[in-house]
């Protein structure tokens, strides 16, 4: 693809991410996206053929690098530890760090996180399929590794705590977005958490949750 064409396509993807994150995929119009990108509506049809294909491209552009980084980190841990269980904190960091480091956009916000939160809150067949393709296999690998690290927990308990962990990651990253409102008496953004501090705090918190005694239902 020639340089000018590649630049236009990239500008459309970045513009669509910002508009989707701000307005929601269903509410966003191609006109809003093309104005943001400094392009015309015909360019969307040329590069992506439809809004659905643009949506798929934007979500994959957000999520694939994060999950590829998670997979790479997990593979390194498996190679390092051989047949032994991977230490819990190492596993959690492999899950947390890519999302924290790679969800920052060029404006200092967390537009990929805002978009992902919207997609999860308003599920649609198209986005459900995209999320399944991007996340299902990596989730299975982490749940299996966590099960080896915590053999005292059932797979069901591991799966539930894994989902709690994912929720904690997304919640704090969403709250740190400049567009988000601080909760009263919880000035999250004023804490000025740098990425490294945030990663360490999340790993510490999530590891404690995984190490809690198995839940005993009444």
CSV table of C-alpha atoms in Angstrom, one decimal:
chain,number,residue,atom,x,y,z
A,1,UNK,CA,0.0,0.0,0.0
A,2,UNK,CA,1.4,3.4,-1.0
A,3,UNK,CA,2.4,5.8,1.7
A,4,UNK,CA,-0.4,8.2,1.2
A,5,UNK,CA,-3.0,5.5,1.1
A,6,UNK,CA,-1.6,3.8,4.2
A,7,UNK,CA,-1.7,7.2,6.0
A,8,UNK,CA,-5.3,7.8,5.1
A,9,UNK,CA,-6.3,4.3,6.2
A,10,UNK,CA,-4.5,4.8,9.5
A,11,UNK,CA,-6.1,8.2,10.1
A,12,UNK,CA,-9.5,6.6,9.6
A,13,UNK,CA,-8.8,3.9,12.1
A,14,UNK,CA,-7.6,6.3,14.7
A,15,UNK,CA,-10.4,8.7,14.1
A,16,UNK,CA,-13.0,5.8,14.3
A,17,UNK,CA,-11.5,4.7,17.6
A,18,UNK,CA,-11.9,8.2,19.1
A,19,UNK,CA,-15.4,8.7,17.7
A,20,UNK,CA,-16.5,5.1,18.7
A,21,UNK,CA,-15.1,5.6,22.2
A,22,UNK,CA,-16.8,9.0,22.6
A,23,UNK,CA,-20.1,8.3,21.0
A,24,UNK,CA,-20.5,4.5,20.9
A,25,UNK,CA,-20.3,2.4,17.8
A,26,UNK,CA,-24.1,2.4,17.0
A,27,UNK,CA,-24.4,6.2,17.5
A,28,UNK,CA,-21.2,7.2,15.6
A,29,UNK,CA,-21.7,8.2,12.0
A,30,UNK,CA,-19.3,7.8,9.1
A,31,UNK,CA,-19.4,11.6,8.6
A,32,UNK,CA,-18.2,12.2,12.1
A,33,UNK,CA,-15.3,9.8,11.6
A,34,UNK,CA,-14.3,11.2,8.2
A,35,UNK,CA,-14.4,14.8,9.5
A,36,UNK,CA,-12.2,13.7,12.4
A,37,UNK,CA,-9.8,12.0,10.0
A,38,UNK,CA,-9.8,14.8,7.4
A,39,UNK,CA,-11.1,12.4,4.8
A,40,UNK,CA,-14.3,11.8,2.9
A,41,UNK,CA,-17.0,9.2,3.2
A,42,UNK,CA,-15.9,7.5,0.0
A,43,UNK,CA,-12.5,6.8,1.7
A,44,UNK,CA,-14.3,4.6,4.2
A,45,UNK,CA,-16.0,2.6,1.5
A,46,UNK,CA,-12.7,2.3,-0.4
A,47,UNK,CA,-10.6,1.0,2.5
A,48,UNK,CA,-13.2,-0.8,4.6
A,49,UNK,CA,-16.3,-1.4,2.4
A,50,UNK,CA,-18.7,-0.9,5.3
A,51,UNK,CA,-19.1,0.4,8.9
A,52,UNK,CA,-19.1,-3.2,10.1
A,53,UNK,CA,-15.7,-3.9,8.6
A,54,UNK,CA,-14.3,-0.6,10.0
A,55,UNK,CA,-15.6,-1.6,13.4
A,56,UNK,CA,-13.9,-5.0,13.1
A,57,UNK,CA,-10.6,-3.3,12.0
A,58,UNK,CA,-10.7,-0.8,14.9
A,59,UNK,CA,-11.3,-3.4,17.6
A,60,UNK,CA,-8.7,-5.7,16.2
A,61,UNK,CA,-6.2,-2.8,16.0
A,62,UNK,CA,-6.8,-2.1,19.7
A,63,UNK,CA,-6.9,-5.6,21.0
A,64,UNK,CA,-4.5,-7.7,18.9
A,65,UNK,CA,-1.3,-6.0,20.1
A,66,UNK,CA,-2.4,-6.3,23.8
A,67,UNK,CA,-3.2,-10.0,23.5
A,68,UNK,CA,-0.1,-10.7,21.4
A,69,UNK,CA,2.0,-9.1,24.2
A,70,UNK,CA,0.2,-11.2,26.8
A,71,UNK,CA,0.8,-14.3,24.9
A,72,UNK,CA,4.5,-13.5,24.4
A,73,UNK,CA,4.9,-12.8,28.1
A,74,UNK,CA,3.1,-16.1,29.0
A,75,UNK,CA,5.2,-18.1,26.6
A,76,UNK,CA,8.4,-16.6,28.1
A,77,UNK,CA,7.2,-17.6,31.6
A,78,UNK,CA,6.4,-21.1,30.5
A,79,UNK,CA,9.8,-21.4,28.9
A,80,UNK,CA,11.5,-20.0,32.1
A,81,UNK,CA,9.6,-22.2,34.6
A,82,UNK,CA,9.5,-25.5,32.6
A,83,UNK,CA,7.2,-28.0,34.2
A,84,UNK,CA,6.9,-26.0,37.4
A,85,UNK,CA,3.9,-23.8,38.1
A,86,UNK,CA,4.5,-20.1,37.1
A,87,UNK,CA,4.6,-17.8,40.2
A,88,UNK,CA,1.3,-16.1,40.7
A,89,UNK,CA,2.5,-12.5,40.6
A,90,UNK,CA,4.4,-13.2,37.3
A,91,UNK,CA,1.2,-14.6,35.7
A,92,UNK,CA,-0.9,-11.6,36.8
A,93,UNK,CA,1.7,-9.1,35.6
A,94,UNK,CA,1.7,-10.8,32.2
A,95,UNK,CA,-2.1,-10.2,32.2
A,96,UNK,CA,-2.0,-6.6,33.5
A,97,UNK,CA,1.0,-4.9,32.0
A,98,UNK,CA,0.1,-5.1,28.3
A,99,UNK,CA,-3.4,-3.6,29.0
A,100,UNK,CA,-2.0,-0.8,31.1
A,101,UNK,CA,0.8,0.1,28.8
A,102,UNK,CA,-0.9,-0.3,25.5
A,103,UNK,CA,-4.3,1.2,26.2
A,104,UNK,CA,-3.0,4.7,26.3
A,105,UNK,CA,-3.9,6.7,23.2
A,106,UNK,CA,-1.9,9.5,21.6
A,107,UNK,CA,-3.8,12.1,23.6
A,108,UNK,CA,-3.1,10.6,27.0
A,109,UNK,CA,-6.5,9.0,27.3
A,110,UNK,CA,-7.7,5.4,27.4
A,111,UNK,CA,-10.0,5.4,24.3
A,112,UNK,CA,-9.4,1.6,23.8
A,113,UNK,CA,-10.6,0.9,27.3
A,114,UNK,CA,-13.7,3.2,26.9
A,115,UNK,CA,-14.5,1.5,23.7
A,116,UNK,CA,-14.1,-2.0,25.1
A,117,UNK,CA,-16.3,-1.1,28.2
A,118,UNK,CA,-19.0,0.1,25.8
A,119,UNK,CA,-18.8,-3.0,23.7
A,120,UNK,CA,-19.1,-5.2,26.8
A,121,UNK,CA,-22.0,-3.1,28.1
A,122,UNK,CA,-23.9,-3.1,24.8
A,123,UNK,CA,-23.2,-6.6,23.3
A,124,UNK,CA,-24.0,-7.1,19.7
A,125,UNK,CA,-23.5,-10.2,17.5
A,126,UNK,CA,-20.7,-8.6,15.5
A,127,UNK,CA,-18.7,-7.3,18.5
A,128,UNK,CA,-19.3,-10.5,20.5
A,129,UNK,CA,-17.7,-12.4,17.6
A,130,UNK,CA,-14.7,-10.0,17.5
A,131,UNK,CA,-14.2,-10.3,21.2
A,132,UNK,CA,-14.4,-14.1,21.1
A,133,UNK,CA,-11.8,-14.2,18.4
A,134,UNK,CA,-9.5,-11.8,20.2
A,135,UNK,CA,-9.9,-13.0,23.8
A,136,UNK,CA,-11.1,-16.6,24.1
A,137,UNK,CA,-7.9,-18.5,23.5
A,138,UNK,CA,-5.7,-16.2,25.6
A,139,UNK,CA,-8.2,-16.4,28.5
A,140,UNK,CA,-8.1,-20.2,28.4
A,141,UNK,CA,-4.3,-20.2,28.6
A,142,UNK,CA,-4.3,-17.9,31.6
A,143,UNK,CA,-7.0,-19.8,33.4
A,144,UNK,CA,-5.0,-23.0,32.9
A,145,UNK,CA,-1.8,-21.5,34.1
A,146,UNK,CA,-3.6,-20.0,37.1
A,147,UNK,CA,-5.0,-23.4,37.9
A,148,UNK,CA,-1.5,-24.9,38.0
A,149,UNK,CA,-0.4,-22.0,40.3
A,150,UNK,CA,-3.3,-22.4,42.6
A,151,UNK,CA,-4.2,-26.2,42.7
A,152,UNK,CA,-6.3,-25.7,45.8
A,153,UNK,CA,-8.9,-23.8,43.9
A,154,UNK,CA,-11.5,-25.4,41.6
A,155,UNK,CA,-11.5,-24.4,37.9
A,156,UNK,CA,-14.8,-22.7,38.5
A,157,UNK,CA,-13.3,-20.6,41.3
A,158,UNK,CA,-10.3,-19.8,39.2
A,159,UNK,CA,-12.5,-18.6,36.4
A,160,UNK,CA,-14.6,-16.4,38.6
A,161,UNK,CA,-11.5,-14.8,40.2
A,162,UNK,CA,-10.0,-14.3,36.8
A,163,UNK,CA,-13.1,-12.4,35.7
A,164,UNK,CA,-12.9,-10.3,38.9
A,165,UNK,CA,-9.3,-9.5,38.0
A,166,UNK,CA,-10.3,-8.4,34.5
A,167,UNK,CA,-13.0,-6.2,36.0
A,168,UNK,CA,-10.5,-4.6,38.3
A,169,UNK,CA,-8.1,-3.8,35.5
A,170,UNK,CA,-10.8,-2.3,33.3
A,171,UNK,CA,-12.4,-0.3,36.1
A,172,UNK,CA,-9.3,1.5,37.2
A,173,UNK,CA,-8.1,2.2,33.6
A,174,UNK,CA,-11.6,3.6,32.8
A,175,UNK,CA,-11.5,5.8,35.9
A,176,UNK,CA,-8.0,7.1,34.9
A,177,UNK,CA,-9.2,8.3,31.5
A,178,UNK,CA,-9.2,12.1,31.5
A,179,UNK,CA,-12.8,12.1,30.3
A,180,UNK,CA,-14.0,10.1,33.3
A,181,UNK,CA,-15.4,11.8,36.4
A,182,UNK,CA,-13.7,11.2,39.7
A,183,UNK,CA,-16.0,9.7,42.3
A,184,UNK,CA,-16.5,11.9,45.4
A,185,UNK,CA,-13.8,11.4,48.0
A,186,UNK,CA,-12.0,9.0,45.6
A,187,UNK,CA,-9.7,11.3,43.6
A,188,UNK,CA,-8.2,8.6,41.5
A,189,UNK,CA,-6.7,10.9,38.8
A,190,UNK,CA,-5.2,13.2,41.4
A,191,UNK,CA,-3.1,10.3,42.7
A,192,UNK,CA,-1.1,10.7,39.4
A,193,UNK,CA,-0.4,7.0,39.1
A,194,UNK,CA,2.3,6.3,36.6
A,195,UNK,CA,2.0,3.1,34.6
A,196,UNK,CA,4.6,1.2,36.7
A,197,UNK,CA,3.0,2.1,40.0
A,198,UNK,CA,-0.5,1.2,38.6
A,199,UNK,CA,0.8,-2.2,37.4
A,200,UNK,CA,2.4,-3.0,40.8
A,201,UNK,CA,-0.8,-1.9,42.7
A,202,UNK,CA,-3.0,-4.1,40.4
A,203,UNK,CA,-0.7,-7.1,40.7
A,204,UNK,CA,-0.6,-6.8,44.5
A,205,UNK,CA,-4.4,-6.4,44.7
A,206,UNK,CA,-5.3,-9.2,42.3
A,207,UNK,CA,-2.8,-11.7,43.7
A,208,UNK,CA,-4.4,-11.2,47.2
A,209,UNK,CA,-7.8,-11.9,45.7
A,210,UNK,CA,-6.5,-15.1,44.1
A,211,UNK,CA,-4.9,-16.2,47.3
A,212,UNK,CA,-8.0,-15.8,49.4
A,213,UNK,CA,-9.4,-19.0,50.9
A,214,UNK,CA,-11.8,-20.8,48.6
A,215,UNK,CA,-15.4,-19.5,48.9
A,216,UNK,CA,-17.7,-21.7,51.0
A,217,UNK,CA,-21.3,-21.2,50.0
A,218,UNK,CA,-23.8,-21.3,52.9
